Amino acid sequence: MVNKFKTVCLTAAIASSSATFAGGLLTNTNQHVAFNRMMSREASIGIDGVYYNPAGVVFMGEGSHLAINWQMAYQTRTIKNDYKLFTNNVNNPTTPRDFKGKAFAPVIPSFQYAYNKGRWSLQGNFALTGGGGKCTFDNGLGSFEKIVGETAMGAIGLARAIDNKLGAEMFTSDQAFGKKGSYSFNSYMHGRQYYFGLSAGAAYKVNDNFSVYAGLRGIYATCNYYGYVEDIKVGNMPLYQVLDPSKENSANIELSCDQSGIGFTPMLAVDYKTGRWNFSAKYEFKTRMRLKNKSVNQLPSIGNLDDNLKNQMNKVLTAKFMQAGLPQEQAMIKAEQTSTKVLEDPTVVATTAGLKQQFDSKINKAIGEYADGKKIAGDIPSLLTVGVGYSPIDELRINVGFHWFDDYNATSYNNRNKLLKKRGTLEFNAGVEYDVTKKITVSTGWQNTNYGLTDKYMDDKSFVVGSNSVGVGGVYHITKKLDFSVAYFHTFYNHVKTSEEVTLAPGKTVTYNSDYTRNNNAFAAGVNITF
């Protein structure tokens, strides 16, 4: 009971780790304004190609090329949960229930630079390659409340076992746990994840039509997770009173964890130009990432449950026997004998021992990926991109592209990646841009993202859903060497629904339903400079 509750609370903050932007599970692909306004940039020739088509950058003119980009992204994540026990929440007895998280990243910068000379192009890129922003769930998650509700049912089950042997209402009274399984609590969590990427590489023009590229990206990951579940009350009894009545926070769970790590990504790319066509491909190898934890977590202890229950019973029984006419000393002796007999009853012993055994045997799993000093796997998957561009007339450019993220083979904590389909994440995109005048270019694009999801992978602590994104924007060519771009894109997310059967007691099961979705908006602006 308590162990399940603790496990959920300690792992819930990971909900914010999924990228706020477009791309795979841990990869941001919108690293330049041009992507936001057109979506398909794999076969374009431009300074944004330092990320999208690095081999093609060598076909730009000689000299230095610099891009400075700013993005702002806002995302909401909504999980609708339907669970019968939610009606026992005295502060919000409704089901189904929406649990919403908000992620806002007001300033996300990125920079691309290339120096072209002869057949060579030396390039560098700085951007958020993963994560971005902070996600906050002001009221926690449905999995928080699910376990609180189950904890309340477990508490009244133990109370019933004790009171049945006692032959009187004590812990099942309305002043204590009661009989209904009602509960209340306060919960909050937020998470922040940034994967900063700095890459360097070189492209070489083999001939007028064909070029190659090799590069290396260094990644520094920094993450922070904070959350708590506190003031837990079952019926009218605060839970801390049966864990450690001398400390009001003894039943609280608090997570405070910082993570950091470094990884490296080798990259290869090619580009081929012929007539009005351009073809490109890029491969990024898997990034091995191990994140080290620095944590200060507060966990409840169930070790003194027997003694605390006995102390509670002794106080109540002593007062009861004294009211019946026994002297205080005799009342205390009789209370001690009665409580000992009840707590040593095989049914009560089995109930309390089961709780403690579960807690102790699974404590490592409960602490999970946030244990202080632990290193956990957080690989960034390998990525293959392919693009085709066609320009039927000089003023019009049409692109299509494809991305494949090998998420299945990117190791994550407890090999959760193996719950995905082996095919990984597939993305398809298309875009078009048109020079309205010599000063103004407009563009639009579309991208479909299809993750290899399974029902077992879906979890409100870390989830993604498939989507379709559309972008629109334009470029104002201030001079021949200075461009200003603006863009907006919106993502339309699918809904993924799951259902599981939960056994509350032998022969008694209830259904826990979940409906996952998101909403995303991003704005971007930037300048491209040639000098």
JSON list of N, CA and C in Angstrom, two decimals, residues 136 180 287 295 409 459 509 518:
[
{"chain": "A", "resi": 136, "resn": "THR", "atom": "N", "xyz": [4.71, 21.85, -15.30]},
{"chain": "A", "resi": 136, "resn": "THR", "atom": "CA", "xyz": [4.18, 21.88, -13.94]},
{"chain": "A", "resi": 136, "resn": "THR", "atom": "C", "xyz": [2.79, 21.27, -13.89]},
{"chain": "A", "resi": 180, "resn": "LYS", "atom": "N", "xyz": [-15.48, 4.18, 4.85]},
{"chain": "A", "resi": 180, "resn": "LYS", "atom": "CA", "xyz": [-15.77, 4.45, 3.43]},
{"chain": "A", "resi": 180, "resn": "LYS", "atom": "C", "xyz": [-14.54, 4.51, 2.54]},
{"chain": "A", "resi": 287, "resn": "THR", "atom": "N", "xyz": [23.44, 8.38, -29.11]},
{"chain": "A", "resi": 287, "resn": "THR", "atom": "CA", "xyz": [24.22, 9.08, -28.10]},
{"chain": "A", "resi": 287, "resn": "THR", "atom": "C", "xyz": [24.10, 8.34, -26.77]},
{"chain": "A", "resi": 295, "resn": "SER", "atom": "N", "xyz": [20.41, 14.10, -5.16]},
{"chain": "A", "resi": 295, "resn": "SER", "atom": "CA", "xyz": [19.04, 14.14, -4.66]},
{"chain": "A", "resi": 295, "resn": "SER", "atom": "C", "xyz": [18.98, 14.39, -3.16]},
{"chain": "A", "resi": 409, "resn": "ASN", "atom": "N", "xyz": [16.07, 1.02, -29.52]},
{"chain": "A", "resi": 409, "resn": "ASN", "atom": "CA", "xyz": [17.42, 0.63, -29.12]},
{"chain": "A", "resi": 409, "resn": "ASN", "atom": "C", "xyz": [18.18, 1.73, -28.39]},
{"chain": "A", "resi": 459, "resn": "ASP", "atom": "N", "xyz": [2.03, 6.08, -19.96]},
{"chain": "A", "resi": 459, "resn": "ASP", "atom": "CA", "xyz": [2.08, 6.31, -18.52]},
{"chain": "A", "resi": 459, "resn": "ASP", "atom": "C", "xyz": [2.02, 7.81, -18.31]},
{"chain": "A", "resi": 509, "resn": "THR", "atom": "N", "xyz": [-12.61, -5.99, -8.40]},
{"chain": "A", "resi": 509, "resn": "THR", "atom": "CA", "xyz": [-11.78, -5.24, -9.34]},
{"chain": "A", "resi": 509, "resn": "THR", "atom": "C", "xyz": [-12.52, -4.01, -9.83]},
{"chain": "A", "resi": 518, "resn": "ARG", "atom": "N", "xyz": [-2.17, 16.21, -25.96]},
{"chain": "A", "resi": 518, "resn": "ARG", "atom": "CA", "xyz": [-1.38, 17.42, -25.73]},
{"chain": "A", "resi": 518, "resn": "ARG", "atom": "C", "xyz": [-1.90, 18.54, -26.62]}
]
